[in-house]
Amino acid sequence: MASIPPLDWISVAPSELSVGELIAWATRADCGAIVAFSGTVRDSSGSHDEIEALEYETSEELAERSIREIVGVARRRWPALGAVAVHHKTGRVALTETAVVVVVSSPHRQEAFAAAQFCIDTLKESVPMWKRDVWSGGSEWSSDTRDIIKVREG
Amino acid sequence: MPRLVFLGPAREAAGTRHDVIDADTVAAVLDEAKVRYGRAFEEIVAVSQIWVNGEVVSFDTPVGPYDEIAVLPPVSGG
């Protein structure tokens, strides 16, 4: 059987995210495992309750470049990966809506779990992205911040 | 002239997303930016990472007319 080339799908954009669409896209004949992570807006942050939305701000170019570096490292670390999708919504994301999705397919579950966790954990510390907490009385930059750590091999 | 990009809290403190400043090192560009944008911006720069053309750099890095300097405060994506 001819091998299926690996595929990456990276997006940083204001459009709404669909986990189901990305799972369908990552489904491949040579992969028996698909792991999906969906990061959704919850009603409390480190400093506020009754959160109504988050507002994400970035440079789409810098963020997509950074995510591409993360996926590249993941592929070198887990060469068996099939499809890898990492999508981050920008702008306003309402309560319970999806802000970020990582979907990884691979022949077996171990590398799919490991690579998906690596991608979301590394995204949170290395991708240039900032969010504001929005509640009924106002908004402010999230206090849940991390110094940027550029993704590294190994 | 080197082009500046301010993101997130740095954009808010500067009151603009872009600027151009004629200077020949990262430090010299940022010193002029601090003069233009004041104390709040200076405090943000103190905790920010500086990228030139997408790469982490030190303050003494030379910059030229086609370089893009990004000021990146601590992040909160995901």
JSON list of C-alpha atoms in Angstrom, two decimals:
[
{"chain": "A", "resi": 1, "resn": "MET", "atom": "CA", "xyz": [0.00, 0.00, 0.00]},
{"chain": "A", "resi": 2, "resn": "ALA", "atom": "CA", "xyz": [1.36, 3.43, -0.86]},
{"chain": "A", "resi": 3, "resn": "SER", "atom": "CA", "xyz": [2.25, 5.49, 2.17]},
{"chain": "A", "resi": 4, "resn": "ILE", "atom": "CA", "xyz": [0.13, 8.57, 2.86]},
{"chain": "A", "resi": 5, "resn": "PRO", "atom": "CA", "xyz": [2.16, 11.78, 3.22]},
{"chain": "A", "resi": 6, "resn": "PRO", "atom": "CA", "xyz": [1.95, 13.54, 6.58]},
{"chain": "A", "resi": 7, "resn": "LEU", "atom": "CA", "xyz": [-0.15, 16.67, 6.70]},
{"chain": "A", "resi": 8, "resn": "ASP", "atom": "CA", "xyz": [-0.09, 19.73, 8.92]},
{"chain": "A", "resi": 9, "resn": "TRP", "atom": "CA", "xyz": [-2.97, 22.16, 9.17]},
{"chain": "A", "resi": 10, "resn": "ILE", "atom": "CA", "xyz": [-2.14, 25.30, 11.13]},
{"chain": "A", "resi": 11, "resn": "SER", "atom": "CA", "xyz": [-4.48, 28.23, 11.49]},
{"chain": "A", "resi": 12, "resn": "VAL", "atom": "CA", "xyz": [-4.61, 31.40, 13.60]},
{"chain": "A", "resi": 13, "resn": "ALA", "atom": "CA", "xyz": [-7.74, 33.28, 12.55]},
{"chain": "A", "resi": 14, "resn": "PRO", "atom": "CA", "xyz": [-10.99, 34.81, 13.80]},
{"chain": "A", "resi": 15, "resn": "SER", "atom": "CA", "xyz": [-13.15, 32.05, 12.31]},
{"chain": "A", "resi": 16, "resn": "GLU", "atom": "CA", "xyz": [-15.01, 29.64, 14.62]},
{"chain": "A", "resi": 17, "resn": "LEU", "atom": "CA", "xyz": [-13.37, 26.31, 15.36]},
{"chain": "A", "resi": 18, "resn": "SER", "atom": "CA", "xyz": [-14.93, 22.90, 14.77]},
{"chain": "A", "resi": 19, "resn": "VAL", "atom": "CA", "xyz": [-13.36, 19.96, 16.58]},
{"chain": "A", "resi": 20, "resn": "GLY", "atom": "CA", "xyz": [-15.48, 17.56, 14.53]},
{"chain": "A", "resi": 21, "resn": "GLU", "atom": "CA", "xyz": [-14.23, 19.00, 11.26]},
{"chain": "A", "resi": 22, "resn": "LEU", "atom": "CA", "xyz": [-10.61, 18.61, 12.32]},
{"chain": "A", "resi": 23, "resn": "ILE", "atom": "CA", "xyz": [-11.14, 15.05, 13.57]},
{"chain": "A", "resi": 24, "resn": "ALA", "atom": "CA", "xyz": [-12.69, 14.16, 10.22]},
{"chain": "A", "resi": 25, "resn": "TRP", "atom": "CA", "xyz": [-9.77, 15.79, 8.43]},
{"chain": "A", "resi": 26, "resn": "ALA", "atom": "CA", "xyz": [-7.22, 13.87, 10.55]},
{"chain": "A", "resi": 27, "resn": "THR", "atom": "CA", "xyz": [-8.89, 10.49, 9.96]},
{"chain": "A", "resi": 28, "resn": "ARG", "atom": "CA", "xyz": [-6.62, 8.40, 7.77]},
{"chain": "A", "resi": 29, "resn": "ALA", "atom": "CA", "xyz": [-6.37, 4.79, 6.68]},
{"chain": "A", "resi": 30, "resn": "ASP", "atom": "CA", "xyz": [-2.89, 4.36, 8.14]},
{"chain": "A", "resi": 31, "resn": "CYS", "atom": "CA", "xyz": [-3.80, 5.81, 11.58]},
{"chain": "A", "resi": 32, "resn": "GLY", "atom": "CA", "xyz": [-5.71, 3.91, 14.25]},
{"chain": "A", "resi": 33, "resn": "ALA", "atom": "CA", "xyz": [-5.63, 6.68, 16.84]},
{"chain": "A", "resi": 34, "resn": "ILE", "atom": "CA", "xyz": [-6.89, 10.25, 16.86]},
{"chain": "A", "resi": 35, "resn": "VAL", "atom": "CA", "xyz": [-6.43, 12.46, 19.93]},
{"chain": "A", "resi": 36, "resn": "ALA", "atom": "CA", "xyz": [-8.25, 15.79, 20.05]},
{"chain": "A", "resi": 37, "resn": "PHE", "atom": "CA", "xyz": [-7.80, 18.56, 22.61]},
{"chain": "A", "resi": 38, "resn": "SER", "atom": "CA", "xyz": [-10.30, 21.39, 22.72]},
{"chain": "A", "resi": 39, "resn": "GLY", "atom": "CA", "xyz": [-9.58, 24.41, 24.89]},
{"chain": "A", "resi": 40, "resn": "THR", "atom": "CA", "xyz": [-12.85, 26.15, 25.78]},
{"chain": "A", "resi": 41, "resn": "VAL", "atom": "CA", "xyz": [-13.71, 29.35, 27.64]},
{"chain": "A", "resi": 42, "resn": "ARG", "atom": "CA", "xyz": [-14.65, 28.69, 31.26]},
{"chain": "A", "resi": 43, "resn": "ASP", "atom": "CA", "xyz": [-16.51, 30.97, 33.63]},
{"chain": "A", "resi": 44, "resn": "SER", "atom": "CA", "xyz": [-13.64, 31.84, 35.95]},
{"chain": "A", "resi": 45, "resn": "SER", "atom": "CA", "xyz": [-10.05, 32.94, 35.57]},
{"chain": "A", "resi": 46, "resn": "GLY", "atom": "CA", "xyz": [-7.28, 33.35, 38.10]},
{"chain": "A", "resi": 47, "resn": "SER", "atom": "CA", "xyz": [-8.56, 36.79, 39.01]},
{"chain": "A", "resi": 48, "resn": "HIS", "atom": "CA", "xyz": [-12.24, 36.94, 37.97]},
{"chain": "A", "resi": 49, "resn": "ASP", "atom": "CA", "xyz": [-15.45, 34.97, 38.31]},
{"chain": "A", "resi": 50, "resn": "GLU", "atom": "CA", "xyz": [-18.39, 35.26, 35.93]},
{"chain": "A", "resi": 51, "resn": "ILE", "atom": "CA", "xyz": [-16.22, 35.48, 32.83]},
{"chain": "A", "resi": 52, "resn": "GLU", "atom": "CA", "xyz": [-18.37, 36.07, 29.74]},
{"chain": "A", "resi": 53, "resn": "ALA", "atom": "CA", "xyz": [-15.71, 35.80, 27.05]},
{"chain": "A", "resi": 54, "resn": "LEU", "atom": "CA", "xyz": [-12.02, 35.92, 26.28]},
{"chain": "A", "resi": 55, "resn": "GLU", "atom": "CA", "xyz": [-10.52, 38.19, 23.63]},
{"chain": "A", "resi": 56, "resn": "TYR", "atom": "CA", "xyz": [-7.37, 36.95, 21.94]},
{"chain": "A", "resi": 57, "resn": "GLU", "atom": "CA", "xyz": [-4.86, 39.27, 20.32]},
{"chain": "A", "resi": 58, "resn": "THR", "atom": "CA", "xyz": [-1.82, 38.25, 18.29]},
{"chain": "A", "resi": 59, "resn": "SER", "atom": "CA", "xyz": [0.16, 38.67, 15.12]},
{"chain": "A", "resi": 60, "resn": "GLU", "atom": "CA", "xyz": [-1.28, 35.89, 12.97]},
{"chain": "A", "resi": 61, "resn": "GLU", "atom": "CA", "xyz": [1.99, 35.67, 11.05]},
{"chain": "A", "resi": 62, "resn": "LEU", "atom": "CA", "xyz": [4.19, 35.32, 14.15]},
{"chain": "A", "resi": 63, "resn": "ALA", "atom": "CA", "xyz": [1.74, 32.96, 15.87]},
{"chain": "A", "resi": 64, "resn": "GLU", "atom": "CA", "xyz": [1.42, 30.66, 12.85]},
{"chain": "A", "resi": 65, "resn": "ARG", "atom": "CA", "xyz": [5.19, 30.61, 12.43]},
{"chain": "A", "resi": 66, "resn": "SER", "atom": "CA", "xyz": [5.59, 29.69, 16.10]},
{"chain": "A", "resi": 67, "resn": "ILE", "atom": "CA", "xyz": [2.99, 26.90, 15.88]},
{"chain": "A", "resi": 68, "resn": "ARG", "atom": "CA", "xyz": [4.69, 25.58, 12.76]},
{"chain": "A", "resi": 69, "resn": "GLU", "atom": "CA", "xyz": [7.93, 25.30, 14.74]},
{"chain": "A", "resi": 70, "resn": "ILE", "atom": "CA", "xyz": [6.10, 23.36, 17.48]},
{"chain": "A", "resi": 71, "resn": "VAL", "atom": "CA", "xyz": [4.58, 20.93, 14.99]},
{"chain": "A", "resi": 72, "resn": "GLY", "atom": "CA", "xyz": [7.98, 20.48, 13.33]},
{"chain": "A", "resi": 73, "resn": "VAL", "atom": "CA", "xyz": [9.54, 19.52, 16.66]},
{"chain": "A", "resi": 74, "resn": "ALA", "atom": "CA", "xyz": [6.62, 17.16, 17.39]},
{"chain": "A", "resi": 75, "resn": "ARG", "atom": "CA", "xyz": [7.09, 15.42, 14.04]},
{"chain": "A", "resi": 76, "resn": "ARG", "atom": "CA", "xyz": [10.79, 14.91, 14.64]},
{"chain": "A", "resi": 77, "resn": "ARG", "atom": "CA", "xyz": [10.10, 13.62, 18.16]},
{"chain": "A", "resi": 78, "resn": "TRP", "atom": "CA", "xyz": [7.27, 11.27, 17.05]},
{"chain": "A", "resi": 79, "resn": "PRO", "atom": "CA", "xyz": [8.03, 10.41, 13.39]},
{"chain": "A", "resi": 80, "resn": "ALA", "atom": "CA", "xyz": [5.02, 8.09, 13.08]},
{"chain": "A", "resi": 81, "resn": "LEU", "atom": "CA", "xyz": [2.49, 10.93, 13.36]},
{"chain": "A", "resi": 82, "resn": "GLY", "atom": "CA", "xyz": [-0.09, 11.12, 10.61]},
{"chain": "A", "resi": 83, "resn": "ALA", "atom": "CA", "xyz": [-2.06, 14.37, 10.51]},
{"chain": "A", "resi": 84, "resn": "VAL", "atom": "CA", "xyz": [-1.48, 17.27, 12.91]},
{"chain": "A", "resi": 85, "resn": "ALA", "atom": "CA", "xyz": [-3.89, 20.20, 13.19]},
{"chain": "A", "resi": 86, "resn": "VAL", "atom": "CA", "xyz": [-3.37, 23.15, 15.53]},
{"chain": "A", "resi": 87, "resn": "HIS", "atom": "CA", "xyz": [-5.95, 25.94, 15.26]},
{"chain": "A", "resi": 88, "resn": "HIS", "atom": "CA", "xyz": [-6.24, 28.99, 17.51]},
{"chain": "A", "resi": 89, "resn": "LYS", "atom": "CA", "xyz": [-9.14, 31.42, 17.31]},
{"chain": "A", "resi": 90, "resn": "THR", "atom": "CA", "xyz": [-8.45, 35.14, 17.56]},
{"chain": "A", "resi": 91, "resn": "GLY", "atom": "CA", "xyz": [-10.74, 37.93, 18.68]},
{"chain": "A", "resi": 92, "resn": "ARG", "atom": "CA", "xyz": [-13.73, 37.33, 20.96]},
{"chain": "A", "resi": 93, "resn": "VAL", "atom": "CA", "xyz": [-14.48, 33.78, 22.13]},
{"chain": "A", "resi": 94, "resn": "ALA", "atom": "CA", "xyz": [-17.66, 33.49, 24.21]},
{"chain": "A", "resi": 95, "resn": "LEU", "atom": "CA", "xyz": [-18.20, 31.34, 27.29]},
{"chain": "A", "resi": 96, "resn": "THR", "atom": "CA", "xyz": [-18.03, 27.58, 26.46]},
{"chain": "A", "resi": 97, "resn": "GLU", "atom": "CA", "xyz": [-16.85, 28.27, 22.90]},
{"chain": "A", "resi": 98, "resn": "THR", "atom": "CA", "xyz": [-13.60, 26.79, 21.61]},
{"chain": "A", "resi": 99, "resn": "ALA", "atom": "CA", "xyz": [-10.46, 28.93, 21.61]},
{"chain": "A", "resi": 100, "resn": "VAL", "atom": "CA", "xyz": [-7.89, 26.34, 20.57]},
{"chain": "A", "resi": 101, "resn": "VAL", "atom": "CA", "xyz": [-7.93, 22.86, 19.04]},
{"chain": "A", "resi": 102, "resn": "VAL", "atom": "CA", "xyz": [-5.13, 20.31, 18.68]},
{"chain": "A", "resi": 103, "resn": "VAL", "atom": "CA", "xyz": [-5.86, 17.13, 16.73]},
{"chain": "A", "resi": 104, "resn": "VAL", "atom": "CA", "xyz": [-3.22, 14.46, 16.13]},
{"chain": "A", "resi": 105, "resn": "SER", "atom": "CA", "xyz": [-3.57, 11.14, 14.35]},
{"chain": "A", "resi": 106, "resn": "SER", "atom": "CA", "xyz": [-1.04, 8.32, 14.42]},
{"chain": "A", "resi": 107, "resn": "PRO", "atom": "CA", "xyz": [-0.93, 4.57, 13.87]},
{"chain": "A", "resi": 108, "resn": "HIS", "atom": "CA", "xyz": [-1.12, 3.92, 17.65]},
{"chain": "A", "resi": 109, "resn": "ARG", "atom": "CA", "xyz": [-2.49, 5.87, 20.59]},
{"chain": "A", "resi": 110, "resn": "GLN", "atom": "CA", "xyz": [0.71, 6.43, 22.62]},
{"chain": "A", "resi": 111, "resn": "GLU", "atom": "CA", "xyz": [2.35, 8.86, 20.20]},
{"chain": "A", "resi": 112, "resn": "ALA", "atom": "CA", "xyz": [-0.97, 10.60, 19.47]},
{"chain": "A", "resi": 113, "resn": "PHE", "atom": "CA", "xyz": [-1.54, 11.31, 23.18]},
{"chain": "A", "resi": 114, "resn": "ALA", "atom": "CA", "xyz": [2.07, 12.39, 23.73]},
{"chain": "A", "resi": 115, "resn": "ALA", "atom": "CA", "xyz": [2.26, 14.63, 20.67]},
{"chain": "A", "resi": 116, "resn": "ALA", "atom": "CA", "xyz": [-1.12, 16.29, 21.33]},
{"chain": "A", "resi": 117, "resn": "GLN", "atom": "CA", "xyz": [-0.12, 17.11, 24.91]},
{"chain": "A", "resi": 118, "resn": "PHE", "atom": "CA", "xyz": [3.27, 18.39, 23.75]},
{"chain": "A", "resi": 119, "resn": "CYS", "atom": "CA", "xyz": [1.61, 20.65, 21.16]},
{"chain": "A", "resi": 120, "resn": "ILE", "atom": "CA", "xyz": [-0.88, 22.29, 23.55]},
{"chain": "A", "resi": 121, "resn": "ASP", "atom": "CA", "xyz": [1.57, 22.58, 26.45]},
{"chain": "A", "resi": 122, "resn": "THR", "atom": "CA", "xyz": [4.23, 24.14, 24.22]},
{"chain": "A", "resi": 123, "resn": "LEU", "atom": "CA", "xyz": [1.72, 26.42, 22.50]},
{"chain": "A", "resi": 124, "resn": "LYS", "atom": "CA", "xyz": [0.77, 27.92, 25.83]},
{"chain": "A", "resi": 125, "resn": "GLU", "atom": "CA", "xyz": [4.35, 28.88, 26.66]},
{"chain": "A", "resi": 126, "resn": "SER", "atom": "CA", "xyz": [5.83, 29.72, 23.27]},
{"chain": "A", "resi": 127, "resn": "VAL", "atom": "CA", "xyz": [3.20, 31.20, 20.94]},
{"chain": "A", "resi": 128, "resn": "PRO", "atom": "CA", "xyz": [2.83, 35.00, 20.92]},
{"chain": "A", "resi": 129, "resn": "MET", "atom": "CA", "xyz": [-0.81, 35.29, 22.00]},
{"chain": "A", "resi": 130, "resn": "TRP", "atom": "CA", "xyz": [-2.54, 37.43, 24.65]},
{"chain": "A", "resi": 131, "resn": "LYS", "atom": "CA", "xyz": [-6.01, 37.21, 26.09]},
{"chain": "A", "resi": 132, "resn": "ARG", "atom": "CA", "xyz": [-8.25, 39.59, 27.92]},
{"chain": "A", "resi": 133, "resn": "ASP", "atom": "CA", "xyz": [-10.75, 38.41, 30.52]},
{"chain": "A", "resi": 134, "resn": "VAL", "atom": "CA", "xyz": [-14.15, 39.91, 29.73]},
{"chain": "A", "resi": 135, "resn": "TRP", "atom": "CA", "xyz": [-16.94, 40.10, 32.31]},
{"chain": "A", "resi": 136, "resn": "SER", "atom": "CA", "xyz": [-20.10, 42.16, 32.60]},
{"chain": "A", "resi": 137, "resn": "GLY", "atom": "CA", "xyz": [-18.31, 44.99, 34.38]},
{"chain": "A", "resi": 138, "resn": "GLY", "atom": "CA", "xyz": [-15.27, 45.34, 32.15]},
{"chain": "A", "resi": 139, "resn": "SER", "atom": "CA", "xyz": [-12.17, 43.60, 30.83]},
{"chain": "A", "resi": 140, "resn": "GLU", "atom": "CA", "xyz": [-8.47, 43.35, 31.52]},
{"chain": "A", "resi": 141, "resn": "TRP", "atom": "CA", "xyz": [-5.43, 41.41, 30.35]},
{"chain": "A", "resi": 142, "resn": "SER", "atom": "CA", "xyz": [-5.31, 37.93, 31.79]},
{"chain": "A", "resi": 143, "resn": "SER", "atom": "CA", "xyz": [-3.05, 37.53, 34.81]},
{"chain": "A", "resi": 144, "resn": "ASP", "atom": "CA", "xyz": [-2.37, 33.93, 33.76]},
{"chain": "A", "resi": 145, "resn": "THR", "atom": "CA", "xyz": [0.80, 34.72, 31.80]},
{"chain": "A", "resi": 146, "resn": "ARG", "atom": "CA", "xyz": [4.06, 32.95, 31.04]},
{"chain": "A", "resi": 147, "resn": "ASP", "atom": "CA", "xyz": [7.42, 34.25, 29.87]},
{"chain": "A", "resi": 148, "resn": "ILE", "atom": "CA", "xyz": [7.87, 33.11, 26.27]},
{"chain": "A", "resi": 149, "resn": "ILE", "atom": "CA", "xyz": [10.02, 30.01, 25.92]},
{"chain": "A", "resi": 150, "resn": "LYS", "atom": "CA", "xyz": [10.95, 29.27, 22.32]},
{"chain": "A", "resi": 151, "resn": "VAL", "atom": "CA", "xyz": [10.28, 25.64, 21.42]},
{"chain": "A", "resi": 152, "resn": "ARG", "atom": "CA", "xyz": [13.44, 23.53, 21.32]},
{"chain": "A", "resi": 153, "resn": "GLU", "atom": "CA", "xyz": [14.44, 20.18, 19.93]},
{"chain": "A", "resi": 154, "resn": "GLY", "atom": "CA", "xyz": [14.94, 17.25, 22.29]},
{"chain": "B", "resi": 1, "resn": "MET", "atom": "CA", "xyz": [13.95, 52.28, 9.03]},
{"chain": "B", "resi": 2, "resn": "PRO", "atom": "CA", "xyz": [13.41, 49.32, 11.40]},
{"chain": "B", "resi": 3, "resn": "ARG", "atom": "CA", "xyz": [9.71, 48.57, 11.85]},
{"chain": "B", "resi": 4, "resn": "LEU", "atom": "CA", "xyz": [8.28, 47.97, 15.31]},
{"chain": "B", "resi": 5, "resn": "VAL", "atom": "CA", "xyz": [5.36, 45.69, 16.17]},
{"chain": "B", "resi": 6, "resn": "PHE", "atom": "CA", "xyz": [3.70, 45.99, 19.57]},
{"chain": "B", "resi": 7, "resn": "LEU", "atom": "CA", "xyz": [1.45, 43.15, 20.68]},
{"chain": "B", "resi": 8, "resn": "GLY", "atom": "CA", "xyz": [-1.04, 42.61, 23.50]},
{"chain": "B", "resi": 9, "resn": "PRO", "atom": "CA", "xyz": [-0.28, 44.74, 26.55]},
{"chain": "B", "resi": 10, "resn": "ALA", "atom": "CA", "xyz": [2.65, 46.35, 24.69]},
{"chain": "B", "resi": 11, "resn": "ARG", "atom": "CA", "xyz": [0.24, 47.52, 21.97]},
{"chain": "B", "resi": 12, "resn": "GLU", "atom": "CA", "xyz": [-2.08, 48.94, 24.59]},
{"chain": "B", "resi": 13, "resn": "ALA", "atom": "CA", "xyz": [0.74, 50.74, 26.45]},
{"chain": "B", "resi": 14, "resn": "ALA", "atom": "CA", "xyz": [2.11, 52.23, 23.22]},
{"chain": "B", "resi": 15, "resn": "GLY", "atom": "CA", "xyz": [-1.34, 53.15, 21.92]},
{"chain": "B", "resi": 16, "resn": "THR", "atom": "CA", "xyz": [-0.38, 51.81, 18.51]},
{"chain": "B", "resi": 17, "resn": "ARG", "atom": "CA", "xyz": [0.44, 48.47, 16.90]},
{"chain": "B", "resi": 18, "resn": "HIS", "atom": "CA", "xyz": [3.20, 49.71, 14.58]},
{"chain": "B", "resi": 19, "resn": "ASP", "atom": "CA", "xyz": [5.89, 52.35, 14.47]},
{"chain": "B", "resi": 20, "resn": "VAL", "atom": "CA", "xyz": [9.15, 53.01, 12.62]},
{"chain": "B", "resi": 21, "resn": "ILE", "atom": "CA", "xyz": [12.20, 54.30, 14.45]},
{"chain": "B", "resi": 22, "resn": "ASP", "atom": "CA", "xyz": [15.50, 55.19, 12.86]},
{"chain": "B", "resi": 23, "resn": "ALA", "atom": "CA", "xyz": [18.24, 53.64, 15.01]},
{"chain": "B", "resi": 24, "resn": "ASP", "atom": "CA", "xyz": [20.85, 50.95, 14.48]},
{"chain": "B", "resi": 25, "resn": "THR", "atom": "CA", "xyz": [20.50, 48.57, 17.44]},
{"chain": "B", "resi": 26, "resn": "VAL", "atom": "CA", "xyz": [17.56, 47.00, 19.25]},
{"chain": "B", "resi": 27, "resn": "ALA", "atom": "CA", "xyz": [18.48, 48.95, 22.39]},
{"chain": "B", "resi": 28, "resn": "ALA", "atom": "CA", "xyz": [18.59, 52.29, 20.56]},
{"chain": "B", "resi": 29, "resn": "VAL", "atom": "CA", "xyz": [15.24, 51.65, 18.88]},
{"chain": "B", "resi": 30, "resn": "LEU", "atom": "CA", "xyz": [13.61, 50.69, 22.17]},
{"chain": "B", "resi": 31, "resn": "ASP", "atom": "CA", "xyz": [15.14, 53.67, 24.00]},
{"chain": "B", "resi": 32, "resn": "GLU", "atom": "CA", "xyz": [13.49, 55.99, 21.50]},
{"chain": "B", "resi": 33, "resn": "ALA", "atom": "CA", "xyz": [10.21, 54.05, 21.80]},
{"chain": "B", "resi": 34, "resn": "LYS", "atom": "CA", "xyz": [10.30, 54.48, 25.59]},
{"chain": "B", "resi": 35, "resn": "VAL", "atom": "CA", "xyz": [10.68, 58.23, 25.12]},
{"chain": "B", "resi": 36, "resn": "ARG", "atom": "CA", "xyz": [7.72, 58.29, 22.72]},
{"chain": "B", "resi": 37, "resn": "TYR", "atom": "CA", "xyz": [5.37, 56.10, 24.77]},
{"chain": "B", "resi": 38, "resn": "GLY", "atom": "CA", "xyz": [6.34, 56.75, 28.37]},
{"chain": "B", "resi": 39, "resn": "ARG", "atom": "CA", "xyz": [6.44, 54.96, 31.66]},
{"chain": "B", "resi": 40, "resn": "ALA", "atom": "CA", "xyz": [3.77, 52.29, 31.16]},
{"chain": "B", "resi": 41, "resn": "PHE", "atom": "CA", "xyz": [5.43, 51.16, 27.94]},
{"chain": "B", "resi": 42, "resn": "GLU", "atom": "CA", "xyz": [8.86, 51.13, 29.58]},
{"chain": "B", "resi": 43, "resn": "GLU", "atom": "CA", "xyz": [7.54, 48.83, 32.31]},
{"chain": "B", "resi": 44, "resn": "ILE", "atom": "CA", "xyz": [6.12, 46.45, 29.70]},
{"chain": "B", "resi": 45, "resn": "VAL", "atom": "CA", "xyz": [9.42, 46.36, 27.76]},
{"chain": "B", "resi": 46, "resn": "ALA", "atom": "CA", "xyz": [11.24, 45.46, 30.98]},
{"chain": "B", "resi": 47, "resn": "VAL", "atom": "CA", "xyz": [9.35, 42.14, 31.17]},
{"chain": "B", "resi": 48, "resn": "SER", "atom": "CA", "xyz": [9.05, 41.48, 27.42]},
{"chain": "B", "resi": 49, "resn": "GLN", "atom": "CA", "xyz": [10.95, 39.31, 25.00]},
{"chain": "B", "resi": 50, "resn": "ILE", "atom": "CA", "xyz": [12.27, 41.03, 21.88]},
{"chain": "B", "resi": 51, "resn": "TRP", "atom": "CA", "xyz": [12.21, 39.26, 18.52]},
{"chain": "B", "resi": 52, "resn": "VAL", "atom": "CA", "xyz": [13.80, 40.48, 15.30]},
{"chain": "B", "resi": 53, "resn": "ASN", "atom": "CA", "xyz": [12.26, 38.86, 12.24]},
{"chain": "B", "resi": 54, "resn": "GLY", "atom": "CA", "xyz": [10.80, 36.12, 14.43]},
{"chain": "B", "resi": 55, "resn": "GLU", "atom": "CA", "xyz": [14.00, 35.26, 16.32]},
{"chain": "B", "resi": 56, "resn": "VAL", "atom": "CA", "xyz": [14.88, 36.00, 19.94]},
{"chain": "B", "resi": 57, "resn": "VAL", "atom": "CA", "xyz": [17.64, 38.63, 20.13]},
{"chain": "B", "resi": 58, "resn": "SER", "atom": "CA", "xyz": [19.65, 40.56, 22.69]},
{"chain": "B", "resi": 59, "resn": "PHE", "atom": "CA", "xyz": [19.49, 44.32, 23.10]},
{"chain": "B", "resi": 60, "resn": "ASP", "atom": "CA", "xyz": [22.83, 44.94, 21.39]},
{"chain": "B", "resi": 61, "resn": "THR", "atom": "CA", "xyz": [21.69, 43.26, 18.16]},
{"chain": "B", "resi": 62, "resn": "PRO", "atom": "CA", "xyz": [22.18, 45.52, 15.10]},
{"chain": "B", "resi": 63, "resn": "VAL", "atom": "CA", "xyz": [19.06, 46.30, 13.07]},
{"chain": "B", "resi": 64, "resn": "GLY", "atom": "CA", "xyz": [18.64, 47.65, 9.56]},
{"chain": "B", "resi": 65, "resn": "PRO", "atom": "CA", "xyz": [15.92, 49.22, 7.45]},
{"chain": "B", "resi": 66, "resn": "TYR", "atom": "CA", "xyz": [14.18, 45.95, 6.58]},
{"chain": "B", "resi": 67, "resn": "ASP", "atom": "CA", "xyz": [14.10, 44.43, 10.07]},
{"chain": "B", "resi": 68, "resn": "GLU", "atom": "CA", "xyz": [10.94, 43.93, 12.11]},
{"chain": "B", "resi": 69, "resn": "ILE", "atom": "CA", "xyz": [11.29, 44.27, 15.87]},
{"chain": "B", "resi": 70, "resn": "ALA", "atom": "CA", "xyz": [8.47, 42.71, 17.92]},
{"chain": "B", "resi": 71, "resn": "VAL", "atom": "CA", "xyz": [7.89, 43.50, 21.61]},
{"chain": "B", "resi": 72, "resn": "LEU", "atom": "CA", "xyz": [6.31, 40.43, 23.23]},
{"chain": "B", "resi": 73, "resn": "PRO", "atom": "CA", "xyz": [5.10, 40.60, 26.83]},
{"chain": "B", "resi": 74, "resn": "PRO", "atom": "CA", "xyz": [4.54, 37.35, 28.76]},
{"chain": "B", "resi": 75, "resn": "VAL", "atom": "CA", "xyz": [1.94, 35.33, 26.85]},
{"chain": "B", "resi": 76, "resn": "SER", "atom": "CA", "xyz": [-1.48, 33.90, 27.72]},
{"chain": "B", "resi": 77, "resn": "GLY", "atom": "CA", "xyz": [-2.60, 31.85, 24.71]},
{"chain": "B", "resi": 78, "resn": "GLY", "atom": "CA", "xyz": [-4.56, 28.64, 24.70]}
]
